[in-house]
Short mmCIF file of C-alpha atoms in Angstrom, two decimals:
data_model
loop_
_atom_site.label_atom_id
_atom_site.label_comp_id
_atom_site.label_asym_id
_atom_site.label_seq_id
_atom_site.Cartn_x
_atom_site.Cartn_y
_atom_site.Cartn_z
CA MET D 29 57.45 43.06 34.91
CA HIS D 30 59.46 40.39 36.87
CA GLY D 31 63.16 39.94 37.39
CA ASN D 32 65.29 38.39 34.65
CA LYS D 33 65.90 34.64 35.03
CA LYS D 34 69.65 35.27 34.44
CA GLU D 35 69.88 36.93 37.86
CA ARG D 36 68.77 33.72 39.59
CA ALA D 37 71.08 30.84 40.47
CA PRO D 38 70.70 27.67 38.39
CA LYS D 39 70.04 25.67 41.53
CA GLN D 40 68.36 27.00 44.62
CA ALA D 41 67.94 25.36 47.96
CA PRO D 42 64.39 24.94 49.29
CA GLN D 43 63.15 28.11 50.98
CA PRO D 44 60.94 28.40 54.02
CA ALA D 45 57.26 28.73 53.27
CA GLU D 46 57.07 32.32 54.61
CA THR D 47 59.68 33.60 52.20
CA VAL D 48 58.04 32.16 49.07
CA LYS D 49 55.87 35.19 48.48
CA GLN D 50 58.84 37.55 48.54
CA GLN D 51 60.80 35.40 46.12
CA GLU D 52 57.86 35.15 43.73
CA ASN D 53 57.59 38.95 43.69
CA ALA D 54 61.28 39.28 42.97
CA ALA D 55 61.56 36.69 40.20
CA VAL D 56 59.40 34.16 38.43
CA PRO D 57 60.71 30.64 38.83
CA GLU D 58 60.95 28.45 35.79
CA SER D 59 58.47 25.59 35.48
CA LYS D 60 56.65 23.54 32.86
CA PRO D 61 53.57 25.16 31.36
CA GLN D 62 51.36 22.30 32.53
CA ASP D 63 52.56 22.58 36.18
CA VAL D 64 51.23 26.10 36.67
CA SER D 65 47.89 26.95 35.04
CA ALA D 66 45.22 29.41 36.10
CA PRO D 67 42.15 27.18 35.52
CA LYS D 68 43.28 24.69 38.15
CA THR D 69 43.12 27.35 40.92
CA LEU D 70 39.42 28.07 40.35
CA PRO D 71 37.97 24.85 41.74
CA GLU D 72 40.19 25.19 44.87
CA ARG D 73 38.78 28.69 45.47
CA GLU D 74 35.24 27.40 45.21
CA GLU D 75 35.92 24.50 47.57
CA ALA D 76 37.61 26.65 50.22
CA PRO D 77 34.39 27.45 52.18
CA SER D 78 33.50 23.76 52.49
CA VAL D 79 36.96 22.93 53.81
CA ASN D 80 37.01 25.65 56.53
CA ASP D 81 33.29 25.16 57.24
CA GLY D 82 33.14 28.68 58.72
CA THR D 83 35.29 27.92 61.85
CA GLU D 84 37.92 30.61 61.22
CA ASP D 85 37.45 34.09 62.56
CA ASN D 86 36.92 37.09 60.36
CA GLY D 87 40.56 38.06 60.40
CA ALA D 88 41.76 34.67 59.36
CA ALA D 89 39.13 34.47 56.63
CA GLY D 90 40.17 37.85 55.30
CA ALA D 91 43.81 36.87 55.27
CA ALA D 92 43.02 33.66 53.47
CA GLU D 93 40.98 35.45 50.86
CA SER D 94 43.73 38.00 50.33
CA ALA D 95 46.30 35.28 49.98
CA LYS D 96 44.17 33.43 47.49
CA ASP D 97 43.65 36.53 45.35
CA THR D 98 47.35 37.26 45.40
CA ALA D 99 48.12 33.66 44.47
CA ALA D 100 45.70 33.74 41.57
CA GLU D 101 47.22 36.93 40.19
CA GLY D 102 50.70 35.56 40.64
CA ALA D 103 49.78 32.31 38.95
CA ALA D 104 48.46 34.14 35.92
CA GLU D 105 51.61 36.26 35.67
CA LYS D 106 53.79 33.20 36.16
CA SER D 107 52.00 31.39 33.37
CA VAL D 108 52.59 34.23 30.91
CA ALA D 109 56.22 34.69 31.94
CA SER D 110 56.87 30.97 31.94
CA LYS D 111 55.58 30.64 28.36
CA ALA D 112 57.80 33.53 27.23
CA ASP D 113 60.87 32.21 29.04
CA THR D 114 60.34 28.72 27.68
CA ALA D 115 60.25 29.99 24.10
CA ALA D 116 63.41 32.07 24.62
CA GLU D 117 65.54 29.68 26.67
CA GLY D 118 64.47 26.10 26.03
CA GLU D 119 67.83 24.51 26.78
CA LYS D 120 68.32 26.39 29.99
CA HIS D 121 64.88 25.35 31.15
CA GLU D 122 65.88 21.69 30.78
CA GLU D 123 68.83 22.17 33.07
CA ASN D 124 66.81 23.87 35.83
CA GLU D 125 63.78 21.55 35.68
CA LYS D 126 64.67 19.15 38.48
CA PRO D 127 65.63 21.75 41.13
CA GLU D 128 62.51 23.75 40.40
CA LYS D 129 60.33 20.68 40.62
CA SER D 130 61.82 19.83 44.08
CA GLU D 131 61.10 23.33 45.26
CA GLN D 132 57.53 23.11 44.08
CA GLU D 133 57.00 19.77 45.85
CA GLY D 134 58.19 21.27 49.13
CA LYS D 135 55.87 24.22 48.76
CA ALA D 136 52.92 21.93 47.97
CA GLU D 137 53.57 19.91 51.16
CA ASN D 138 53.65 23.10 53.24
CA ALA D 139 50.41 24.25 51.64
CA GLU D 140 48.63 20.95 52.39
CA LYS D 141 49.72 21.14 56.05
CA ALA D 142 48.52 24.70 56.29
CA GLN D 143 45.03 23.74 55.05
CA GLU D 144 44.49 20.80 57.39
CA PRO D 145 41.52 21.33 59.74
CA GLY D 146 42.34 22.51 63.24
CA THR D 147 45.77 23.93 62.46
CA GLY D 148 44.53 27.47 62.32
CA GLY D 149 46.91 28.32 59.57
CA SER D 150 46.17 29.59 56.08
CA PRO D 151 47.38 28.04 52.87
CA SER D 152 50.42 29.54 51.27
CA PRO D 153 49.78 31.59 48.11
CA ALA D 154 52.53 29.68 46.37
CA ALA D 155 50.98 26.37 47.38
CA GLU D 156 47.58 27.43 46.10
CA SER D 157 49.06 28.64 42.88
CA ARG D 158 50.77 25.30 42.35
CA ALA D 159 48.78 22.42 40.83
CA PRO D 160 48.92 18.86 42.12
CA SER D 161 51.73 16.71 40.91
CA GLU D 162 49.42 15.08 38.28
CA PRO D 163 49.60 16.55 34.77
CA SER D 164 46.94 19.11 33.94
CA LYS D 165 43.98 18.16 31.69
CA PRO D 166 42.57 20.34 28.96
CA SER D 167 39.71 22.43 30.26
CA GLU D 168 37.38 25.08 28.98
CA PRO D 169 38.35 28.78 29.17
CA PRO D 170 38.10 30.45 32.57
CA SER D 171 35.21 32.61 31.38
CA LYS D 172 32.95 29.55 31.05
CA LEU D 173 34.09 27.83 34.24
CA SER D 174 33.51 31.03 36.19
CA GLU D 175 29.80 30.75 35.38
CA PRO D 176 28.45 27.70 37.26
CA PHE D 177 24.94 28.65 36.10
CA ASN D 178 25.76 27.35 32.63
CA LEU D 179 26.65 23.97 34.07
CA LEU D 180 23.61 23.73 36.33
CA GLU D 181 21.05 24.89 33.75
CA PRO D 182 22.19 23.97 30.21
CA SER D 183 20.55 25.64 27.24
CA ALA D 184 18.07 23.96 24.89
CA ARG D 185 20.84 23.34 22.42
CA GLU D 186 22.92 21.56 25.05
CA LYS D 187 19.96 19.42 26.07
CA LEU D 188 19.34 18.42 22.46
CA ARG D 189 23.02 17.60 22.08
CA ALA D 190 22.83 15.38 25.14
CA VAL D 191 19.77 13.53 23.77
CA VAL D 192 21.48 13.02 20.44
CA GLY D 193 24.55 11.66 22.17
CA ARG D 194 22.51 9.10 24.10
CA LEU D 195 20.80 7.71 20.96
CA GLY D 196 22.69 5.04 19.07
CA TRP D 197 22.83 4.79 15.29
CA LYS D 198 20.26 1.99 15.26
CA LYS D 199 17.73 4.16 17.03
CA TRP D 200 18.40 7.02 14.64
CA ALA D 201 17.93 4.65 11.70
CA ALA D 202 14.56 3.57 13.09
CA VAL D 203 13.48 7.20 13.53
CA ALA D 204 14.53 7.99 9.96
CA LEU D 205 12.59 5.00 8.65
CA VAL D 206 9.43 6.12 10.44
CA LEU D 207 9.78 9.60 8.98
CA VAL D 208 10.20 8.21 5.47
CA VAL D 209 7.09 6.03 5.86
CA LEU D 210 5.03 8.96 7.13
CA LEU D 211 6.23 11.15 4.27
CA GLY D 212 5.39 8.46 1.71
CA ALA D 213 1.94 7.99 3.21
CA GLY D 214 1.30 11.72 3.01
CA LEU D 215 2.33 11.86 -0.64
CA PHE D 216 0.14 8.84 -1.39
CA LEU D 217 -2.85 10.49 0.26
CA ALA D 218 -2.38 13.60 -1.82
CA PHE D 219 -1.37 12.21 -5.18
CA GLY D 220 -1.51 8.40 -5.05
CA THR D 221 -3.61 6.24 -7.31
CA THR D 222 -5.31 2.96 -6.65
CA HIS D 223 -5.78 -0.13 -8.74
CA VAL D 224 -8.49 0.10 -11.41
CA ILE D 225 -10.13 -3.09 -12.61
CA GLU D 226 -9.95 -4.16 -16.24
CA ARG D 227 -13.44 -3.79 -17.62
CA SER D 228 -14.61 -6.61 -19.89
CA ASP D 229 -14.89 -5.91 -23.66
CA ARG D 230 -16.49 -2.50 -23.14
CA ASP D 231 -16.43 0.45 -25.48
CA ALA D 232 -14.70 3.35 -23.77
CA LYS D 233 -17.58 5.61 -24.87
CA GLU D 234 -20.22 3.52 -23.14
CA ASN D 235 -21.68 4.73 -19.88
CA ILE D 236 -20.64 3.37 -16.52
CA TYR D 237 -23.58 3.22 -14.15
CA MET D 238 -23.54 3.49 -10.40
CA VAL D 239 -26.49 3.27 -8.04
CA VAL D 240 -26.42 5.39 -4.87
CA LYS D 241 -28.78 3.96 -2.29
CA PRO D 242 -29.94 5.56 0.97
CA GLY D 243 -27.34 5.06 3.67
CA THR D 244 -24.41 4.65 1.26
CA THR D 245 -21.28 6.16 2.86
CA ALA D 246 -18.75 8.45 1.22
CA SER D 247 -16.06 5.80 1.59
CA GLU D 248 -18.21 3.19 -0.14
CA ILE D 249 -18.92 5.56 -3.01
CA SER D 250 -15.20 6.29 -3.39
CA ASP D 251 -14.38 2.57 -3.48
CA HIS D 252 -17.12 1.84 -6.02
CA LEU D 253 -16.13 4.67 -8.37
CA THR D 254 -12.50 3.53 -8.31
CA ARG D 255 -13.36 -0.11 -8.89
CA LEU D 256 -15.52 0.81 -11.87
CA GLY D 257 -12.73 2.90 -13.41
CA VAL D 258 -14.63 6.20 -13.16
CA ILE D 259 -11.91 7.86 -11.05
CA ASP D 260 -8.22 7.02 -10.72
CA SER D 261 -7.63 7.84 -7.06
CA ARG D 262 -10.03 6.79 -4.35
CA LEU D 263 -8.17 8.71 -1.62
CA ARG D 264 -7.92 11.90 -3.63
CA PHE D 265 -11.67 11.84 -4.29
CA TRP D 266 -12.40 11.07 -0.64
CA TRP D 267 -10.30 13.99 0.58
CA LEU D 268 -11.98 16.28 -1.95
CA MET D 269 -15.35 15.34 -0.49
CA LYS D 270 -14.17 15.99 3.04
CA LEU D 271 -12.51 19.33 2.29
CA GLN D 272 -15.57 20.67 0.50
CA GLY D 273 -18.00 19.23 3.03
CA ASP D 274 -19.94 17.30 0.38
CA ALA D 275 -19.76 13.83 1.92
CA GLN D 276 -23.33 14.07 3.23
CA LYS D 277 -24.88 15.85 0.24
CA PHE D 278 -25.16 13.02 -2.30
CA LYS D 279 -28.54 12.37 -3.92
CA THR D 280 -29.78 8.82 -4.30
CA GLY D 281 -30.43 7.39 -7.73
CA THR D 282 -28.64 5.92 -10.74
CA TYR D 283 -25.79 7.90 -12.29
CA ALA D 284 -24.03 7.55 -15.63
CA PHE D 285 -20.29 8.23 -15.75
CA ALA D 286 -17.43 7.87 -18.22
CA PRO D 287 -14.03 6.25 -17.63
CA HIS D 288 -11.30 8.34 -15.93
CA MET D 289 -13.43 11.38 -15.17
CA ASP D 290 -12.21 14.43 -13.27
CA GLU D 291 -12.89 13.96 -9.56
CA GLN D 292 -14.51 17.38 -9.22
CA ALA D 293 -16.90 16.70 -12.13
CA VAL D 294 -17.95 13.40 -10.54
CA LEU D 295 -18.49 15.09 -7.18
CA ASP D 296 -20.58 17.87 -8.73
CA LYS D 297 -22.78 15.30 -10.45
CA LEU D 298 -23.43 13.40 -7.25
CA VAL D 299 -24.21 16.53 -5.23
CA SER D 300 -26.55 18.00 -7.86
CA GLY D 301 -28.43 14.70 -8.27
CA ASP D 302 -27.80 14.46 -12.02
CA THR D 303 -29.27 10.96 -12.30
CA THR D 304 -29.96 9.14 -15.55
CA VAL D 305 -31.97 6.37 -17.16
CA VAL D 306 -29.99 3.12 -17.07
CA ARG D 307 -29.25 1.52 -20.43
CA PHE D 308 -27.29 -1.71 -20.90
CA THR D 309 -26.89 -4.41 -23.56
CA ILE D 310 -26.51 -8.18 -23.11
CA PRO D 311 -25.10 -9.93 -26.21
CA GLU D 312 -26.45 -13.24 -27.51
CA GLY D 313 -24.76 -16.27 -26.05
CA PHE D 314 -23.95 -14.68 -22.67
CA GLY D 315 -24.34 -17.03 -19.71
CA ILE D 316 -25.35 -16.04 -16.20
CA LYS D 317 -21.72 -15.51 -15.14
CA GLU D 318 -21.01 -13.24 -18.13
CA ILE D 319 -24.21 -11.27 -17.55
CA ALA D 320 -23.32 -10.78 -13.89
CA LYS D 321 -19.85 -9.56 -14.80
CA ARG D 322 -21.14 -7.17 -17.46
CA LEU D 323 -23.67 -5.61 -15.10
CA ALA D 324 -21.11 -5.38 -12.32
CA ASP D 325 -18.61 -3.72 -14.65
CA GLU D 326 -21.24 -1.13 -15.51
CA GLY D 327 -21.86 -0.45 -11.83
CA LEU D 328 -25.41 -1.76 -11.75
CA VAL D 329 -25.11 -4.77 -9.44
CA ASP D 330 -22.76 -6.65 -7.19
CA GLU D 331 -21.54 -9.66 -9.16
CA GLN D 332 -21.80 -12.18 -6.33
CA GLU D 333 -25.22 -10.95 -5.28
CA PHE D 334 -26.46 -11.32 -8.85
CA LEU D 335 -25.16 -14.91 -9.10
CA ALA D 336 -26.73 -15.83 -5.78
CA GLU D 337 -30.08 -14.45 -6.91
CA ALA D 338 -29.89 -16.30 -10.25
CA LYS D 339 -29.59 -19.72 -8.62
CA ASP D 340 -33.26 -19.92 -7.72
CA PHE D 341 -34.85 -17.07 -9.66
CA ALA D 342 -37.92 -18.41 -11.50
CA SER D 343 -40.58 -15.87 -12.37
CA TYR D 344 -42.37 -18.45 -14.60
CA ASP D 345 -43.24 -22.10 -14.12
CA TYR D 346 -41.06 -23.30 -17.01
CA MET D 347 -38.06 -21.70 -15.31
CA LYS D 348 -38.37 -23.92 -12.27
CA LYS D 349 -34.95 -25.28 -11.29
CA ARG D 350 -34.27 -28.89 -12.32
CA PRO D 351 -31.99 -31.40 -10.55
CA ASN D 352 -28.28 -30.76 -11.13
CA GLU D 353 -29.04 -27.40 -12.77
CA ARG D 354 -26.67 -24.63 -11.81
CA TYR D 355 -28.86 -21.56 -12.27
CA ALA D 356 -32.64 -21.52 -12.61
CA ALA D 357 -32.42 -18.23 -14.56
CA GLU D 358 -29.86 -19.57 -17.03
CA GLY D 359 -31.05 -19.22 -20.64
CA TYR D 360 -34.16 -17.17 -19.79
CA LEU D 361 -32.56 -13.74 -19.48
CA PHE D 362 -33.09 -12.69 -23.06
CA PRO D 363 -30.12 -10.95 -24.74
CA ASP D 364 -31.18 -7.44 -25.67
CA THR D 365 -30.71 -3.72 -24.89
CA TYR D 366 -32.57 -2.52 -21.80
CA GLU D 367 -33.47 0.69 -20.03
CA ILE D 368 -34.29 0.89 -16.36
CA HIS D 369 -36.33 3.79 -15.01
CA SER D 370 -36.79 2.49 -11.48
CA GLU D 371 -34.49 1.18 -8.73
CA VAL D 372 -31.78 -1.14 -10.02
CA THR D 373 -31.45 -4.48 -8.21
CA PRO D 374 -30.44 -7.99 -9.37
CA GLU D 375 -34.00 -9.19 -8.97
CA ALA D 376 -35.44 -6.24 -10.91
CA ILE D 377 -33.00 -6.77 -13.80
CA MET D 378 -33.68 -10.51 -14.03
CA LYS D 379 -37.42 -9.96 -13.88
CA MET D 380 -37.26 -7.45 -16.73
CA MET D 381 -35.11 -9.73 -18.91
CA ALA D 382 -37.27 -12.81 -18.21
CA GLU D 383 -40.39 -10.85 -19.16
CA ASP D 384 -38.74 -9.95 -22.44
CA PHE D 385 -38.09 -13.63 -23.17
CA ASP D 386 -41.64 -14.64 -22.28
CA THR D 387 -43.02 -11.95 -24.59
CA ARG D 388 -40.85 -13.00 -27.52
CA LEU D 389 -41.83 -16.65 -27.14
CA THR D 390 -45.14 -16.15 -28.82
CA PRO D 391 -48.02 -18.68 -28.69
CA GLU D 392 -47.15 -19.75 -32.26
CA LEU D 393 -43.61 -20.62 -31.27
CA ARG D 394 -44.81 -22.52 -28.25
CA GLN D 395 -47.11 -24.56 -30.46
CA GLN D 396 -44.21 -25.38 -32.77
CA ALA D 397 -42.19 -26.62 -29.84
CA ALA D 398 -45.03 -28.78 -28.64
CA ALA D 399 -45.37 -30.23 -32.15
CA LYS D 400 -41.76 -31.39 -31.94
CA ASN D 401 -42.37 -32.81 -28.49
CA LEU D 402 -40.16 -30.14 -26.95
CA SER D 403 -40.87 -28.44 -23.67
CA ILE D 404 -39.91 -24.79 -23.29
CA HIS D 405 -37.04 -25.93 -21.06
CA ASP D 406 -35.81 -28.41 -23.71
CA LEU D 407 -36.25 -25.81 -26.47
CA VAL D 408 -34.12 -23.24 -24.64
CA THR D 409 -31.51 -25.85 -23.64
CA LEU D 410 -31.05 -27.09 -27.22
CA ALA D 411 -31.09 -23.53 -28.60
CA SER D 412 -28.33 -22.57 -26.13
CA LEU D 413 -26.07 -25.33 -27.56
CA VAL D 414 -26.71 -24.11 -31.10
CA GLU D 415 -25.97 -20.50 -29.99
CA LYS D 416 -22.57 -21.46 -28.58
CA GLU D 417 -21.58 -23.74 -31.49
CA ALA D 418 -22.51 -21.45 -34.40
CA ARG D 419 -20.78 -18.20 -35.28
CA TYR D 420 -22.59 -17.66 -38.58
CA ASP D 421 -26.32 -17.73 -39.18
CA GLU D 422 -26.17 -20.27 -42.01
CA ASP D 423 -24.68 -22.84 -39.65
CA ARG D 424 -27.45 -22.70 -37.02
CA PRO D 425 -30.14 -24.88 -38.76
CA ILE D 426 -27.53 -27.48 -39.81
CA ILE D 427 -26.08 -27.79 -36.29
CA ALA D 428 -29.64 -28.10 -34.91
CA GLN D 429 -30.29 -30.94 -37.34
CA VAL D 430 -27.10 -32.79 -36.26
CA PHE D 431 -28.21 -32.61 -32.61
CA PHE D 432 -31.69 -33.87 -33.44
CA LYS D 433 -30.34 -36.84 -35.38
CA ARG D 434 -27.98 -37.81 -32.56
CA LEU D 435 -30.76 -37.63 -30.01
CA GLN D 436 -32.94 -39.82 -32.21
CA MET D 437 -30.12 -42.35 -32.74
CA GLY D 438 -29.10 -42.46 -29.07
CA MET D 439 -25.66 -40.95 -29.74
CA PRO D 440 -24.08 -38.61 -27.23
CA LEU D 441 -24.18 -34.97 -28.37
CA GLN D 442 -20.45 -34.57 -27.66
CA SER D 443 -20.63 -30.79 -27.72
CA ASP D 444 -17.45 -29.03 -26.64
CA THR D 445 -19.55 -26.09 -25.49
CA THR D 446 -20.91 -28.11 -22.57
CA LEU D 447 -17.33 -28.74 -21.44
CA GLN D 448 -16.51 -25.01 -21.75
CA TYR D 449 -19.48 -24.30 -19.49
CA LEU D 450 -17.77 -26.27 -16.75
CA MET D 451 -14.45 -24.43 -17.07
CA ALA D 452 -13.44 -21.22 -15.37
CA GLY D 453 -12.64 -19.56 -18.70
CA PRO D 454 -12.93 -20.15 -22.44
CA LYS D 455 -10.61 -22.67 -24.07
CA GLU D 456 -10.00 -22.79 -27.82
CA ASP D 457 -9.54 -26.54 -28.06
CA VAL D 458 -10.69 -29.05 -25.46
CA SER D 459 -8.47 -32.03 -24.73
CA ILE D 460 -9.16 -35.73 -24.31
CA GLU D 461 -8.66 -35.19 -20.59
CA ASP D 462 -11.37 -32.50 -20.61
CA THR D 463 -13.89 -34.99 -22.01
CA LYS D 464 -13.47 -37.05 -18.83
CA ILE D 465 -14.79 -34.31 -16.52
CA ASP D 466 -17.30 -35.80 -14.13
CA SER D 467 -20.41 -33.64 -14.51
CA PRO D 468 -24.01 -34.04 -15.74
CA TYR D 469 -23.21 -31.20 -18.17
CA ASN D 470 -20.51 -33.33 -19.87
CA THR D 471 -22.28 -34.47 -23.07
CA TYR D 472 -19.33 -36.75 -23.87
CA GLN D 473 -20.07 -38.84 -20.80
CA HIS D 474 -23.87 -38.49 -20.53
CA MET D 475 -26.56 -39.13 -23.11
CA GLY D 476 -29.20 -36.59 -24.07
CA LEU D 477 -29.44 -32.91 -23.21
CA PRO D 478 -27.56 -31.36 -20.28
CA PRO D 479 -29.54 -30.51 -17.11
CA GLY D 480 -30.37 -27.04 -18.43
CA PRO D 481 -29.37 -24.23 -20.80
CA ILE D 482 -25.72 -23.15 -20.87
CA ALA D 483 -26.33 -19.61 -22.19
CA SER D 484 -29.01 -17.15 -23.28
CA PRO D 485 -29.92 -17.99 -26.92
CA GLY D 486 -31.05 -15.37 -29.37
CA MET D 487 -34.16 -15.65 -31.53
CA LYS D 488 -32.17 -16.99 -34.51
CA SER D 489 -31.00 -20.00 -32.55
CA ILE D 490 -34.49 -20.61 -31.14
CA LEU D 491 -35.94 -20.48 -34.66
CA ALA D 492 -33.18 -22.81 -35.94
CA VAL D 493 -34.22 -25.45 -33.40
CA LEU D 494 -37.87 -25.06 -34.41
CA ASN D 495 -36.91 -25.13 -38.10
CA PRO D 496 -33.82 -27.37 -38.52
CA ALA D 497 -32.19 -28.14 -41.86
CA SER D 498 -32.78 -31.44 -43.67
CA THR D 499 -29.41 -33.22 -43.82
CA ASP D 500 -27.76 -36.56 -43.01
CA TYR D 501 -24.78 -35.06 -41.17
CA LEU D 502 -23.71 -36.52 -37.87
CA TYR D 503 -20.41 -34.64 -37.37
CA PHE D 504 -19.17 -31.07 -37.67
CA VAL D 505 -16.01 -29.18 -36.78
CA ALA D 506 -15.26 -25.44 -36.94
CA ASP D 507 -12.13 -24.00 -38.49
CA ARG D 508 -10.10 -21.16 -37.02
CA GLN D 509 -12.37 -18.60 -38.66
CA GLY D 510 -15.51 -20.12 -37.12
CA HIS D 511 -16.95 -21.78 -40.24
CA ASN D 512 -18.25 -25.30 -39.66
CA HIS D 513 -17.40 -28.32 -41.84
CA TYR D 514 -19.78 -31.32 -41.84
CA SER D 515 -19.45 -35.05 -42.49
CA GLN D 516 -21.59 -38.21 -42.33
CA THR D 517 -18.99 -40.69 -41.10
CA TYR D 518 -16.39 -40.58 -38.38
CA ASP D 519 -13.51 -41.27 -40.79
CA GLU D 520 -14.54 -38.28 -42.92
CA HIS D 521 -14.74 -36.23 -39.78
CA LEU D 522 -11.19 -37.11 -38.73
CA ALA D 523 -9.84 -36.23 -42.20
CA ILE D 524 -11.54 -32.82 -42.06
CA VAL D 525 -10.18 -32.20 -38.59
CA GLU D 526 -6.67 -32.77 -39.88
CA GLN D 527 -7.27 -30.21 -42.67
CA VAL D 528 -8.93 -27.39 -40.73
CA ARG D 529 -7.08 -27.66 -37.39
#
């Protein structure tokens, strides 16, 4: 397309500006690839109107535009030819580099003078095709730069890329952490389980009762069922209620459930109103605290509400609370199996159990107590000690006789069971330090009976107090199997202790 470089002289003197165009058409001068590049001419073409500011006449503007177009085409051809010539004649290009560079500098100066405002001249095509003396920088392809719209209005992807670039790694880590927490919370809501309490010495086949009262909310019912061990997931059950729209359809009453039931089966029972008759059993020797826990485990009462009610509950005169007594109802809630057909409340349960005790304490038994100079309160208190000390029936009358003899002799009862009553939990063997507990219930430190009963005695213990054995024993100690061993003197007692303990 252009003349062969071999036809040109190795060194050429600077040419006037008006002859540059003719020389460029005749031959392509050698130059570095970075000195002549098409992309660098595009910004100059876009800035041309702002430089002239519309002061040139139409003829001058047309000439300038024509010159610019010609320069752009020539620059593109020069770039292609320059790359080809450089690959073919690398050594020769090194020799001609300095003269060519001087020629280009002269042309650039002429072009800058031609474009100065007020001169009326037009820039030389060669000057426009030449880049500034600074090395060229990598730029995007001409096809993208020729579309200013892409730069002014970036796409959604470009905007997202810009946002990502502005966020540091710490911010991204915080965002990721939030997403993980939200995901974990969602999984927990769908499949998570909540803590289920350990129910006290209950048979897994026994019923778990729950009372639904008017005004009870769906959330409260979910919490209660989970705490009782009826369902495994409070949140799963709650969402099931909401999704099916059953949260407002529960029927009031007392329900019987089993441990770890299917949530849907529990929900169906509550919506249909499948209530039941309440049945529960209180073993002999249970104190007020144990009764409260048993009833709470079965879903019948709130444990703390029951204990608060028991402090002053006295449905009969002989139950009236004495000084230093912990619970007025202690000892009078007879151990038995009960059924409740009406509303279940702590007061209703205690009233029913106290009535059972009053019925069982027949007039004949009351007369026997009076004959021994025992009030009903003293009878129940002494019977409660026998109940806690004896595991086998044959031991009850003998233990009762030991207590009677000590009371008659003015000896302290020294019953470990009264110390256990003061402790938070059962203890197999009390220590010497335990016997120093400062309490009216400590029968090691205080003479006579404690302020009141320490448990609910059964009829066998009550009858043992009314009919004690005839012995001379003053001491007894139980072995690890619960059998008691008796002695008349303290030395004998210590020897037996060494054998059985």
